[in-house]
PDB file of C-alpha atoms and ligand atoms in Angstrom:
ATOM      1  CA  MET A 278      71.314  79.516 -50.122  1.00  0.00           C
ATOM      2  CA  ALA A 279      69.220  81.618 -52.503  1.00  0.00           C
ATOM      3  CA  GLU A 280      67.056  79.726 -54.984  1.00  0.00           C
ATOM      4  CA  ILE A 281      68.233  78.722 -58.444  1.00  0.00           C
ATOM      5  CA  ILE A 282      66.212  80.715 -60.971  1.00  0.00           C
ATOM      6  CA  LEU A 283      66.402  79.732 -64.640  1.00  0.00           C
ATOM      7  CA  HIS A 284      65.305  82.298 -67.240  1.00  0.00           C
ATOM      8  CA  HIS A 285      64.483  80.173 -70.301  1.00  0.00           C
ATOM      9  CA  TYR A 286      61.803  79.028 -72.748  1.00  0.00           C
ATOM     10  CA  SER A 287      60.585  75.508 -73.346  1.00  0.00           C
ATOM     11  CA  THR A 288      61.739  75.119 -76.986  1.00  0.00           C
ATOM     12  CA  SER A 289      65.317  76.332 -76.330  1.00  0.00           C
ATOM     13  CA  PRO A 290      67.900  73.535 -76.758  1.00  0.00           C
ATOM     14  CA  PHE A 291      70.585  75.296 -74.693  1.00  0.00           C
ATOM     15  CA  SER A 292      67.978  75.586 -71.933  1.00  0.00           C
ATOM     16  CA  GLU A 293      67.327  71.840 -72.202  1.00  0.00           C
ATOM     17  CA  LYS A 294      71.049  71.286 -71.578  1.00  0.00           C
ATOM     18  CA  VAL A 295      70.669  73.093 -68.230  1.00  0.00           C
ATOM     19  CA  ARG A 296      67.252  71.580 -67.389  1.00  0.00           C
ATOM     20  CA  ILE A 297      68.688  68.064 -67.743  1.00  0.00           C
ATOM     21  CA  ALA A 298      71.693  69.051 -65.578  1.00  0.00           C
ATOM     22  CA  LEU A 299      69.225  70.270 -62.925  1.00  0.00           C
ATOM     23  CA  GLY A 300      67.517  66.880 -63.255  1.00  0.00           C
ATOM     24  CA  LEU A 301      70.823  65.033 -62.904  1.00  0.00           C
ATOM     25  CA  LYS A 302      71.488  66.885 -59.694  1.00  0.00           C
ATOM     26  CA  ASN A 303      67.889  66.346 -58.585  1.00  0.00           C
ATOM     27  CA  LEU A 304      67.420  70.023 -57.694  1.00  0.00           C
ATOM     28  CA  ASP A 305      64.495  72.282 -56.832  1.00  0.00           C
ATOM     29  CA  TRP A 306      64.523  75.387 -59.032  1.00  0.00           C
ATOM     30  CA  ARG A 307      62.373  78.309 -60.127  1.00  0.00           C
ATOM     31  CA  SER A 308      61.368  78.685 -63.755  1.00  0.00           C
ATOM     32  CA  VAL A 309      60.920  82.095 -65.416  1.00  0.00           C
ATOM     33  CA  GLU A 310      59.629  81.884 -68.992  1.00  0.00           C
ATOM     34  CA  ILE A 311      61.316  84.532 -71.190  1.00  0.00           C
ATOM     35  CA  PRO A 312      60.401  85.662 -74.727  1.00  0.00           C
ATOM     36  CA  VAL A 313      61.756  83.679 -77.701  1.00  0.00           C
ATOM     37  CA  ILE A 314      62.699  86.884 -79.545  1.00  0.00           C
ATOM     38  CA  MET A 315      63.702  90.385 -78.527  1.00  0.00           C
ATOM     39  CA  PRO A 316      62.673  92.546 -76.735  1.00  0.00           C
ATOM     40  CA  LYS A 317      63.272  90.921 -73.319  1.00  0.00           C
ATOM     41  CA  PRO A 318      62.592  93.888 -71.024  1.00  0.00           C
ATOM     42  CA  ASP A 319      62.550  91.860 -67.792  1.00  0.00           C
ATOM     43  CA  LEU A 320      65.866  90.112 -68.526  1.00  0.00           C
ATOM     44  CA  MET A 321      67.919  93.191 -69.430  1.00  0.00           C
ATOM     45  CA  PRO A 322      67.987  94.714 -65.893  1.00  0.00           C
ATOM     46  CA  LEU A 323      69.668  91.473 -64.761  1.00  0.00           C
ATOM     47  CA  THR A 324      72.139  90.915 -67.606  1.00  0.00           C
ATOM     48  CA  GLY A 325      72.899  94.474 -68.735  1.00  0.00           C
ATOM     49  CA  GLY A 326      72.285  93.601 -72.404  1.00  0.00           C
ATOM     50  CA  TYR A 327      73.161  89.900 -72.785  1.00  0.00           C
ATOM     51  CA  ARG A 328      70.165  88.490 -74.672  1.00  0.00           C
ATOM     52  CA  ARG A 329      70.852  84.806 -75.157  1.00  0.00           C
ATOM     53  CA  THR A 330      68.923  81.963 -73.581  1.00  0.00           C
ATOM     54  CA  PRO A 331      69.210  80.608 -70.906  1.00  0.00           C
ATOM     55  CA  VAL A 332      70.369  82.816 -68.028  1.00  0.00           C
ATOM     56  CA  MET A 333      70.665  81.565 -64.448  1.00  0.00           C
ATOM     57  CA  GLN A 334      70.101  83.805 -61.440  1.00  0.00           C
ATOM     58  CA  VAL A 335      71.035  83.083 -57.832  1.00  0.00           C
ATOM     59  CA  GLY A 336      70.036  86.131 -55.779  1.00  0.00           C
ATOM     60  CA  ALA A 337      71.971  89.058 -57.281  1.00  0.00           C
ATOM     61  CA  ASP A 338      74.449  86.826 -59.174  1.00  0.00           C
ATOM     62  CA  ILE A 339      73.589  86.369 -62.829  1.00  0.00           C
ATOM     63  CA  TYR A 340      75.173  83.621 -64.968  1.00  0.00           C
ATOM     64  CA  CYS A 341      75.240  84.076 -68.747  1.00  0.00           C
ATOM     65  CA  ASP A 342      76.002  81.091 -71.034  1.00  0.00           C
ATOM     66  CA  THR A 343      75.544  77.396 -70.250  1.00  0.00           C
ATOM     67  CA  GLN A 344      79.306  76.855 -69.773  1.00  0.00           C
ATOM     68  CA  ILE A 345      79.374  79.037 -66.664  1.00  0.00           C
ATOM     69  CA  ILE A 346      75.870  77.988 -65.573  1.00  0.00           C
ATOM     70  CA  LEU A 347      76.879  74.322 -65.394  1.00  0.00           C
ATOM     71  CA  ARG A 348      80.181  75.124 -63.673  1.00  0.00           C
ATOM     72  CA  GLU A 349      78.311  77.156 -61.089  1.00  0.00           C
ATOM     73  CA  LEU A 350      75.780  74.381 -60.512  1.00  0.00           C
ATOM     74  CA  GLN A 351      78.739  72.041 -60.008  1.00  0.00           C
ATOM     75  CA  ARG A 352      80.386  74.441 -57.529  1.00  0.00           C
ATOM     76  CA  ARG A 353      77.206  74.949 -55.500  1.00  0.00           C
ATOM     77  CA  PHE A 354      76.009  71.317 -55.671  1.00  0.00           C
ATOM     78  CA  PRO A 355      79.094  69.080 -55.850  1.00  0.00           C
ATOM     79  CA  ALA A 356      77.196  65.822 -55.266  1.00  0.00           C
ATOM     80  CA  LEU A 357      76.537  63.820 -58.455  1.00  0.00           C
ATOM     81  CA  PRO A 358      79.413  65.543 -60.320  1.00  0.00           C
ATOM     82  CA  LEU A 359      78.873  66.739 -63.881  1.00  0.00           C
ATOM     83  CA  THR A 360      82.578  66.320 -64.647  1.00  0.00           C
ATOM     84  CA  PRO A 361      83.739  62.890 -63.422  1.00  0.00           C
ATOM     85  CA  ALA A 362      87.128  62.897 -61.648  1.00  0.00           C
ATOM     86  CA  GLY A 363      89.947  62.449 -64.134  1.00  0.00           C
ATOM     87  CA  HIS A 364      87.688  63.243 -67.109  1.00  0.00           C
ATOM     88  CA  GLU A 365      87.106  66.972 -66.548  1.00  0.00           C
ATOM     89  CA  GLY A 366      89.061  68.083 -69.642  1.00  0.00           C
ATOM     90  CA  VAL A 367      87.420  65.540 -71.938  1.00  0.00           C
ATOM     91  CA  ALA A 368      83.953  66.495 -70.676  1.00  0.00           C
ATOM     92  CA  GLU A 369      84.591  70.253 -71.129  1.00  0.00           C
ATOM     93  CA  ALA A 370      86.135  69.778 -74.589  1.00  0.00           C
ATOM     94  CA  LEU A 371      83.299  67.565 -75.821  1.00  0.00           C
ATOM     95  CA  ALA A 372      80.798  70.084 -74.476  1.00  0.00           C
ATOM     96  CA  PHE A 373      82.445  73.024 -76.275  1.00  0.00           C
ATOM     97  CA  TRP A 374      82.551  70.989 -79.506  1.00  0.00           C
ATOM     98  CA  ALA A 375      78.859  70.133 -79.149  1.00  0.00           C
ATOM     99  CA  ASP A 376      77.938  73.792 -78.473  1.00  0.00           C
ATOM    100  CA  ARG A 377      79.959  75.215 -81.324  1.00  0.00           C
ATOM    101  CA  MET A 378      79.832  72.499 -84.021  1.00  0.00           C
ATOM    102  CA  LEU A 379      77.036  69.981 -83.526  1.00  0.00           C
ATOM    103  CA  PHE A 380      74.547  72.638 -82.485  1.00  0.00           C
ATOM    104  CA  TRP A 381      74.860  74.622 -85.722  1.00  0.00           C
ATOM    105  CA  SER A 382      74.487  71.513 -87.897  1.00  0.00           C
ATOM    106  CA  ALA A 383      71.345  70.662 -85.914  1.00  0.00           C
ATOM    107  CA  VAL A 384      70.037  74.203 -86.479  1.00  0.00           C
ATOM    108  CA  GLY A 385      70.595  73.673 -90.221  1.00  0.00           C
ATOM    109  CA  VAL A 386      68.623  70.404 -90.152  1.00  0.00           C
ATOM    110  CA  VAL A 387      65.720  71.833 -88.120  1.00  0.00           C
ATOM    111  CA  MET A 388      65.483  75.163 -89.921  1.00  0.00           C
ATOM    112  CA  GLY A 389      65.645  73.408 -93.289  1.00  0.00           C
ATOM    113  CA  ALA A 390      62.638  71.322 -92.270  1.00  0.00           C
ATOM    114  CA  ILE A 391      60.442  73.880 -90.493  1.00  0.00           C
ATOM    115  CA  GLY A 392      62.006  77.314 -91.185  1.00  0.00           C
ATOM    116  CA  ASP A 393      59.322  78.243 -93.720  1.00  0.00           C
ATOM    117  CA  LYS A 394      56.598  77.671 -91.068  1.00  0.00           C
ATOM    118  CA  LEU A 395      58.108  80.116 -88.557  1.00  0.00           C
ATOM    119  CA  PRO A 396      56.930  83.749 -88.436  1.00  0.00           C
ATOM    120  CA  ALA A 397      58.803  86.527 -90.245  1.00  0.00           C
ATOM    121  CA  ALA A 398      59.449  88.237 -86.880  1.00  0.00           C
ATOM    122  CA  PHE A 399      61.424  85.147 -85.785  1.00  0.00           C
ATOM    123  CA  HIS A 400      63.557  85.189 -88.958  1.00  0.00           C
ATOM    124  CA  LYS A 401      64.232  88.914 -88.525  1.00  0.00           C
ATOM    125  CA  ASP A 402      65.251  88.429 -84.892  1.00  0.00           C
ATOM    126  CA  ARG A 403      67.537  85.476 -85.634  1.00  0.00           C
ATOM    127  CA  ALA A 404      69.167  87.367 -88.531  1.00  0.00           C
ATOM    128  CA  GLU A 405      70.068  90.140 -86.048  1.00  0.00           C
ATOM    129  CA  PHE A 406      71.140  87.516 -83.505  1.00  0.00           C
ATOM    130  CA  SER A 407      73.470  85.663 -85.901  1.00  0.00           C
ATOM    131  CA  GLY A 408      74.578  88.601 -88.057  1.00  0.00           C
ATOM    132  CA  ARG A 409      73.537  86.633 -91.179  1.00  0.00           C
ATOM    133  CA  PRO A 410      70.384  86.872 -93.305  1.00  0.00           C
ATOM    134  CA  VAL A 411      67.862  84.109 -92.554  1.00  0.00           C
ATOM    135  CA  ASP A 412      66.192  82.983 -95.784  1.00  0.00           C
ATOM    136  CA  PRO A 413      63.845  79.944 -95.469  1.00  0.00           C
ATOM    137  CA  ALA A 414      64.343  78.863 -99.127  1.00  0.00           C
ATOM    138  CA  ARG A 415      68.124  78.890 -98.754  1.00  0.00           C
ATOM    139  CA  LEU A 416      67.879  77.027 -95.427  1.00  0.00           C
ATOM    140  CA  LYS A 417      65.784  74.322 -97.122  1.00  0.00           C
ATOM    141  CA  ALA A 418      68.342  73.958 -99.910  1.00  0.00           C
ATOM    142  CA  MET A 419      71.167  73.648 -97.358  1.00  0.00           C
ATOM    143  CA  ALA A 420      69.382  71.072 -95.152  1.00  0.00           C
ATOM    144  CA  PRO A 421      70.923  67.927 -96.737  1.00  0.00           C
ATOM    145  CA  ALA A 422      74.421  69.369 -96.279  1.00  0.00           C
ATOM    146  CA  ALA A 423      73.592  70.201 -92.648  1.00  0.00           C
ATOM    147  CA  ALA A 424      72.337  66.614 -92.104  1.00  0.00           C
ATOM    148  CA  GLY A 425      75.632  65.360 -93.566  1.00  0.00           C
ATOM    149  CA  GLN A 426      77.620  67.558 -91.186  1.00  0.00           C
ATOM    150  CA  LEU A 427      75.535  66.507 -88.189  1.00  0.00           C
ATOM    151  CA  HIS A 428      76.050  62.854 -89.127  1.00  0.00           C
ATOM    152  CA  ALA A 429      79.809  63.404 -89.503  1.00  0.00           C
ATOM    153  CA  GLY A 430      79.911  64.776 -85.953  1.00  0.00           C
ATOM    154  CA  LEU A 431      77.520  62.321 -84.350  1.00  0.00           C
ATOM    155  CA  VAL A 432      79.275  59.191 -85.708  1.00  0.00           C
ATOM    156  CA  HIS A 433      81.971  59.908 -83.105  1.00  0.00           C
ATOM    157  CA  VAL A 434      79.304  59.824 -80.418  1.00  0.00           C
ATOM    158  CA  GLU A 435      77.735  56.660 -81.855  1.00  0.00           C
ATOM    159  CA  SER A 436      81.148  54.970 -81.717  1.00  0.00           C
ATOM    160  CA  MET A 437      81.651  56.084 -78.091  1.00  0.00           C
ATOM    161  CA  LEU A 438      78.446  54.181 -77.278  1.00  0.00           C
ATOM    162  CA  ALA A 439      79.451  51.100 -79.316  1.00  0.00           C
ATOM    163  CA  ASP A 440      80.907  49.203 -76.335  1.00  0.00           C
ATOM    164  CA  GLY A 441      77.491  49.206 -74.644  1.00  0.00           C
ATOM    165  CA  ARG A 442      78.177  51.951 -72.099  1.00  0.00           C
ATOM    166  CA  ALA A 443      75.063  53.813 -70.977  1.00  0.00           C
ATOM    167  CA  PHE A 444      76.516  57.332 -71.224  1.00  0.00           C
ATOM    168  CA  LEU A 445      79.327  59.003 -73.163  1.00  0.00           C
ATOM    169  CA  LEU A 446      82.013  58.812 -70.478  1.00  0.00           C
ATOM    170  CA  GLY A 447      80.829  55.616 -68.769  1.00  0.00           C
ATOM    171  CA  ALA A 448      78.022  54.378 -66.547  1.00  0.00           C
ATOM    172  CA  GLN A 449      77.035  57.826 -65.227  1.00  0.00           C
ATOM    173  CA  PRO A 450      75.789  60.813 -67.237  1.00  0.00           C
ATOM    174  CA  SER A 451      78.080  63.880 -67.333  1.00  0.00           C
ATOM    175  CA  LEU A 452      78.542  67.332 -68.827  1.00  0.00           C
ATOM    176  CA  ALA A 453      79.442  65.630 -72.137  1.00  0.00           C
ATOM    177  CA  ASP A 454      76.016  63.954 -72.244  1.00  0.00           C
ATOM    178  CA  VAL A 455      73.966  67.052 -71.451  1.00  0.00           C
ATOM    179  CA  ALA A 456      75.906  69.070 -74.054  1.00  0.00           C
ATOM    180  CA  VAL A 457      75.569  66.517 -76.875  1.00  0.00           C
ATOM    181  CA  TYR A 458      71.920  65.981 -75.911  1.00  0.00           C
ATOM    182  CA  ASN A 459      71.193  69.675 -76.673  1.00  0.00           C
ATOM    183  CA  PRO A 460      71.400  69.350 -80.522  1.00  0.00           C
ATOM    184  CA  VAL A 461      70.066  65.768 -80.547  1.00  0.00           C
ATOM    185  CA  TRP A 462      67.033  66.825 -78.467  1.00  0.00           C
ATOM    186  CA  PHE A 463      66.478  69.806 -80.773  1.00  0.00           C
ATOM    187  CA  VAL A 464      66.278  67.583 -83.867  1.00  0.00           C
ATOM    188  CA  LEU A 465      64.167  64.885 -82.192  1.00  0.00           C
ATOM    189  CA  LYS A 466      61.706  67.330 -80.596  1.00  0.00           C
ATOM    190  CA  ARG A 467      61.298  69.571 -83.616  1.00  0.00           C
ATOM    191  CA  LEU A 468      61.128  66.835 -86.262  1.00  0.00           C
ATOM    192  CA  GLY A 469      59.382  64.083 -84.295  1.00  0.00           C
ATOM    193  CA  ALA A 470      60.596  60.685 -85.540  1.00  0.00           C
ATOM    194  CA  PRO A 471      64.349  60.011 -85.987  1.00  0.00           C
ATOM    195  CA  LEU A 472      64.784  61.486 -89.471  1.00  0.00           C
ATOM    196  CA  PRO A 473      68.192  61.842 -91.226  1.00  0.00           C
ATOM    197  CA  PRO A 474      70.783  61.728 -89.859  1.00  0.00           C
ATOM    198  CA  LEU A 475      69.408  60.135 -86.652  1.00  0.00           C
ATOM    199  CA  ASP A 476      67.848  57.263 -88.638  1.00  0.00           C
ATOM    200  CA  ARG A 477      71.428  55.957 -89.105  1.00  0.00           C
ATOM    201  CA  LEU A 478      72.441  56.394 -85.449  1.00  0.00           C
ATOM    202  CA  PRO A 479      70.405  53.893 -83.379  1.00  0.00           C
ATOM    203  CA  LYS A 480      72.677  53.961 -80.323  1.00  0.00           C
ATOM    204  CA  ILE A 481      72.286  57.734 -80.082  1.00  0.00           C
ATOM    205  CA  VAL A 482      68.495  57.462 -80.345  1.00  0.00           C
ATOM    206  CA  ALA A 483      68.456  54.880 -77.498  1.00  0.00           C
ATOM    207  CA  TRP A 484      70.846  57.060 -75.438  1.00  0.00           C
ATOM    208  CA  ALA A 485      68.557  60.090 -76.041  1.00  0.00           C
ATOM    209  CA  GLY A 486      65.740  58.074 -74.438  1.00  0.00           C
ATOM    210  CA  ARG A 487      67.928  57.507 -71.365  1.00  0.00           C
ATOM    211  CA  MET A 488      68.728  61.244 -71.264  1.00  0.00           C
ATOM    212  CA  GLU A 489      65.049  62.202 -71.490  1.00  0.00           C
ATOM    213  CA  ARG A 490      64.217  59.917 -68.551  1.00  0.00           C
ATOM    214  CA  ILE A 491      66.644  61.905 -66.319  1.00  0.00           C
ATOM    215  CA  GLY A 492      64.009  64.663 -66.293  1.00  0.00           C
ATOM    216  CA  HIS A 493      64.322  68.247 -65.127  1.00  0.00           C
ATOM    217  CA  GLY A 494      64.390  68.038 -61.325  1.00  0.00           C
ATOM    218  CA  ARG A 495      61.633  70.019 -59.596  1.00  0.00           C
ATOM    219  CA  PRO A 496      60.832  73.361 -61.281  1.00  0.00           C
ATOM    220  CA  THR A 497      58.152  75.709 -59.970  1.00  0.00           C
ATOM    221  CA  ASP A 498      57.043  78.775 -61.900  1.00  0.00           C
ATOM    222  CA  MET A 499      58.117  82.277 -60.952  1.00  0.00           C
ATOM    223  CA  THR A 500      57.133  85.548 -62.627  1.00  0.00           C
ATOM    224  CA  ALA A 501      59.784  87.790 -64.158  1.00  0.00           C
ATOM    225  CA  ALA A 502      58.779  90.550 -61.711  1.00  0.00           C
ATOM    226  CA  GLU A 503      59.363  88.222 -58.740  1.00  0.00           C
ATOM    227  CA  ALA A 504      62.820  87.353 -60.096  1.00  0.00           C
ATOM    228  CA  LEU A 505      63.675  91.063 -60.378  1.00  0.00           C
ATOM    229  CA  ASP A 506      62.498  91.554 -56.773  1.00  0.00           C
ATOM    230  CA  VAL A 507      64.772  88.681 -55.652  1.00  0.00           C
ATOM    231  CA  ALA A 508      67.774  90.402 -57.281  1.00  0.00           C
ATOM    232  CA  GLU A 509      66.823  93.777 -55.785  1.00  0.00           C
ATOM    233  CA  ARG A 510      66.649  92.348 -52.245  1.00  0.00           C
ATOM    234  CA  ALA A 511      69.883  90.290 -52.516  1.00  0.00           C
ATOM    235  CA  GLU A 512      73.571  91.186 -52.296  1.00  0.00           C
ATOM    236  CA  PRO A 513      75.938  89.533 -54.800  1.00  0.00           C
ATOM    237  CA  ASP A 514      78.329  86.912 -53.389  1.00  0.00           C
ATOM    238  CA  ALA A 515      81.931  88.024 -52.764  1.00  0.00           C
ATOM    239  CA  PRO A 516      83.682  87.744 -56.165  1.00  0.00           C
ATOM    240  CA  ALA A 517      86.717  85.499 -56.739  1.00  0.00           C
ATOM    241  CA  GLY A 518      88.926  88.436 -57.811  1.00  0.00           C
ATOM    242  CA  VAL A 519      91.298  89.040 -60.719  1.00  0.00           C
ATOM    243  CA  GLU A 520      94.071  86.443 -60.950  1.00  0.00           C
ATOM    244  CA  ASP A 521      97.600  87.862 -60.680  1.00  0.00           C
ATOM    245  CA  GLY A 522      99.486  87.952 -63.956  1.00  0.00           C
ATOM    246  CA  ASP A 523      96.467  87.611 -66.210  1.00  0.00           C
ATOM    247  CA  PRO A 524      97.865  88.246 -69.721  1.00  0.00           C
ATOM    248  CA  SER A 525      95.155  90.838 -70.457  1.00  0.00           C
ATOM    249  CA  GLY A 526      96.824  93.241 -68.011  1.00  0.00           C
ATOM    250  CA  LEU A 527      93.345  94.151 -66.711  1.00  0.00           C
ATOM    251  CA  ARG A 528      92.930  94.772 -62.996  1.00  0.00           C
ATOM    252  CA  ALA A 529      90.052  94.573 -60.533  1.00  0.00           C
ATOM    253  CA  GLY A 530      87.921  97.711 -60.578  1.00  0.00           C
ATOM    254  CA  MET A 531      88.622  98.600 -64.223  1.00  0.00           C
ATOM    255  CA  ARG A 532      85.660  99.389 -66.428  1.00  0.00           C
ATOM    256  CA  VAL A 533      85.413  96.694 -69.086  1.00  0.00           C
ATOM    257  CA  SER A 534      83.033  95.227 -71.648  1.00  0.00           C
ATOM    258  CA  VAL A 535      82.277  91.551 -72.315  1.00  0.00           C
ATOM    259  CA  THR A 536      80.791  90.460 -75.649  1.00  0.00           C
ATOM    260  CA  PRO A 537      80.010  86.959 -77.034  1.00  0.00           C
ATOM    261  CA  ASP A 538      82.309  86.205 -79.981  1.00  0.00           C
ATOM    262  CA  ASP A 539      79.700  84.313 -82.040  1.00  0.00           C
ATOM    263  CA  THR A 540      76.028  85.290 -81.698  1.00  0.00           C
ATOM    264  CA  GLY A 541      74.011  87.915 -79.833  1.00  0.00           C
ATOM    265  CA  LYS A 542      77.059  90.183 -79.818  1.00  0.00           C
ATOM    266  CA  VAL A 543      75.734  92.803 -77.391  1.00  0.00           C
ATOM    267  CA  PRO A 544      78.447  94.165 -75.055  1.00  0.00           C
ATOM    268  CA  VAL A 545      77.812  94.196 -71.311  1.00  0.00           C
ATOM    269  CA  THR A 546      79.802  96.835 -69.429  1.00  0.00           C
ATOM    270  CA  GLY A 547      80.712  97.076 -65.781  1.00  0.00           C
ATOM    271  CA  GLU A 548      83.475  96.972 -63.182  1.00  0.00           C
ATOM    272  CA  LEU A 549      85.754  93.947 -63.459  1.00  0.00           C
ATOM    273  CA  VAL A 550      85.566  91.843 -60.271  1.00  0.00           C
ATOM    274  CA  THR A 551      86.633  88.325 -61.368  1.00  0.00           C
ATOM    275  CA  LEU A 552      89.032  87.181 -64.071  1.00  0.00           C
ATOM    276  CA  ASN A 553      90.729  83.832 -64.588  1.00  0.00           C
ATOM    277  CA  ALA A 554      90.991  81.231 -67.345  1.00  0.00           C
ATOM    278  CA  ARG A 555      87.420  80.068 -66.747  1.00  0.00           C
ATOM    279  CA  GLU A 556      85.447  83.128 -65.726  1.00  0.00           C
ATOM    280  CA  ILE A 557      84.913  86.858 -66.209  1.00  0.00           C
ATOM    281  CA  ALA A 558      82.572  88.691 -63.825  1.00  0.00           C
ATOM    282  CA  LEU A 559      81.441  92.320 -63.804  1.00  0.00           C
ATOM    283  CA  ARG A 560      79.671  94.359 -61.134  1.00  0.00           C
ATOM    284  CA  ARG A 561      77.016  96.672 -62.509  1.00  0.00           C
ATOM    285  CA  SER A 562      74.048  98.670 -61.266  1.00  0.00           C
ATOM    286  CA  ASP A 563      70.561  99.010 -62.594  1.00  0.00           C
ATOM    287  CA  GLU A 564      67.748 101.178 -61.287  1.00  0.00           C
ATOM    288  CA  ARG A 565      65.291  98.247 -61.086  1.00  0.00           C
ATOM    289  CA  VAL A 566      67.544  95.659 -59.377  1.00  0.00           C
ATOM    290  CA  GLY A 567      70.388  97.658 -57.783  1.00  0.00           C
ATOM    291  CA  THR A 568      73.849  96.070 -57.796  1.00  0.00           C
ATOM    292  CA  VAL A 569      74.310  92.705 -59.502  1.00  0.00           C
ATOM    293  CA  VAL A 570      77.354  90.674 -60.533  1.00  0.00           C
ATOM    294  CA  VAL A 571      77.139  89.226 -64.055  1.00  0.00           C
ATOM    295  CA  HIS A 572      79.264  86.120 -64.703  1.00  0.00           C
ATOM    296  CA  PHE A 573      80.484  84.850 -68.111  1.00  0.00           C
ATOM    297  CA  PRO A 574      82.798  82.021 -69.151  1.00  0.00           C
ATOM    298  CA  ARG A 575      86.142  83.202 -70.519  1.00  0.00           C
ATOM    299  CA  ALA A 576      86.019  80.885 -73.567  1.00  0.00           C
ATOM    300  CA  GLY A 577      83.936  82.381 -76.358  1.00  0.00           C
ATOM    301  CA  PHE A 578      83.791  85.931 -74.970  1.00  0.00           C
ATOM    302  CA  VAL A 579      85.745  89.080 -75.887  1.00  0.00           C
ATOM    303  CA  LEU A 580      86.921  91.123 -72.905  1.00  0.00           C
ATOM    304  CA  ALA A 581      88.059  94.707 -73.528  1.00  0.00           C
ATOM    305  CA  PRO A 582      88.621  97.911 -71.572  1.00  0.00           C
ATOM    306  CA  ALA A 583      85.549 100.173 -71.801  1.00  0.00           C
ATOM    307  CA  SER A 584      85.665 103.945 -71.986  1.00  0.00           C
TER     308      SER A 584
HETATM  309  N1  LIG B1138      76.815  79.754 -75.914  1.00  0.00           N
HETATM  310  C1  LIG B1138      75.473  80.009 -75.446  1.00  0.00           C
HETATM  311  C2  LIG B1138      74.482  79.783 -76.584  1.00  0.00           C
HETATM  312  C3  LIG B1138      73.057  80.091 -76.183  1.00  0.00           C
HETATM  313  C4  LIG B1138      72.136  80.196 -77.385  1.00  0.00           C
HETATM  314  O1  LIG B1138      72.554  80.370 -78.537  1.00  0.00           O
HETATM  315  N2  LIG B1138      70.847  80.109 -77.083  1.00  0.00           N
HETATM  316  C5  LIG B1138      69.837  80.324 -78.097  1.00  0.00           C
HETATM  317  C6  LIG B1138      68.550  79.595 -77.695  1.00  0.00           C
HETATM  318  S1  LIG B1138      68.772  77.861 -77.527  1.00  0.00           S
HETATM  319  C7  LIG B1138      69.492  81.786 -78.142  1.00  0.00           C
HETATM  320  O2  LIG B1138      69.978  82.551 -77.326  1.00  0.00           O
HETATM  321  N3  LIG B1138      68.672  82.190 -79.117  1.00  0.00           N
HETATM  322  C8  LIG B1138      68.273  83.565 -79.198  1.00  0.00           C
HETATM  323  C9  LIG B1138      67.383  83.996 -78.061  1.00  0.00           C
HETATM  324  O3  LIG B1138      66.869  83.162 -77.299  1.00  0.00           O
HETATM  325  O4  LIG B1138      67.178  85.208 -77.929  1.00  0.00           O
HETATM  326  C10 LIG B1138      75.190  79.132 -74.229  1.00  0.00           C
HETATM  327  O5  LIG B1138      75.879  78.114 -74.053  1.00  0.00           O
HETATM  328  O6  LIG B1138      74.341  79.494 -73.410  1.00  0.00           O
END
């Protein structure tokens, strides 16, 4: 099988979610460091415009968004399952809640504390990314409210750990753990000591220590140019196809666009090759890498016919 290549940067919390999953599965993988802000000229030939971090590449198959990245890791490496049997729905639902709710409260806490120390180019980029102005003074004023929201979410997690279990769904770590760890890690790493609201959540702080000890598996560095060469030499895997009776009415071979519905709303266009409740995949061509298939989760993405 082709190597797992993760396009990421060290301070990215969504990347940490994937790095810990790679650690849980004890995998070898290749690490390509990408820029923290746009432009990302070596990523665009692979994704066709998707700019968010991280992106996973396996040969000429490109996986955008941690939902689909973790599902694909699970499909390719079923040992040490990320979604324990009988708890798949709970794990997926907790993960989506962590990505969409907890994460943004954590961003409010971190940006309130250190936003005024970050360069103007970062603020400008993240304003474009989020579609909202990024004003350090306003972020500082909003920080206590963000800490309150993060606490309101994390008390549910603290109470899950109250019976002494090691991880959120039991004795083994799962998708729910790596997803909730993303915002907790972000706050702990960026602020150092457990500051509000983590000072009131001792079980979560102890659990975060257990998560950190899982590690990242075995990464080795790869240059962006090498990763592009890998894609150029590879053929994409045979796609799963478009499920009969999909309510969109879209069919395999149609030209479509896929756009995140929350941040980094850059459409990616191509020929529809896979569509079901969990996945959308497009085939597209680029002069640097040739034909690639770009995979997205269905949840959180807008799929539309393209002209
Ligand atoms: N839903 C996405 C969210 C990814 C995300 O927001 N990542 C942040 C970094 S942690 C990002 O893309 N920031 C802007 C950038 O890196 O260009 C996922 O699960 O992968």
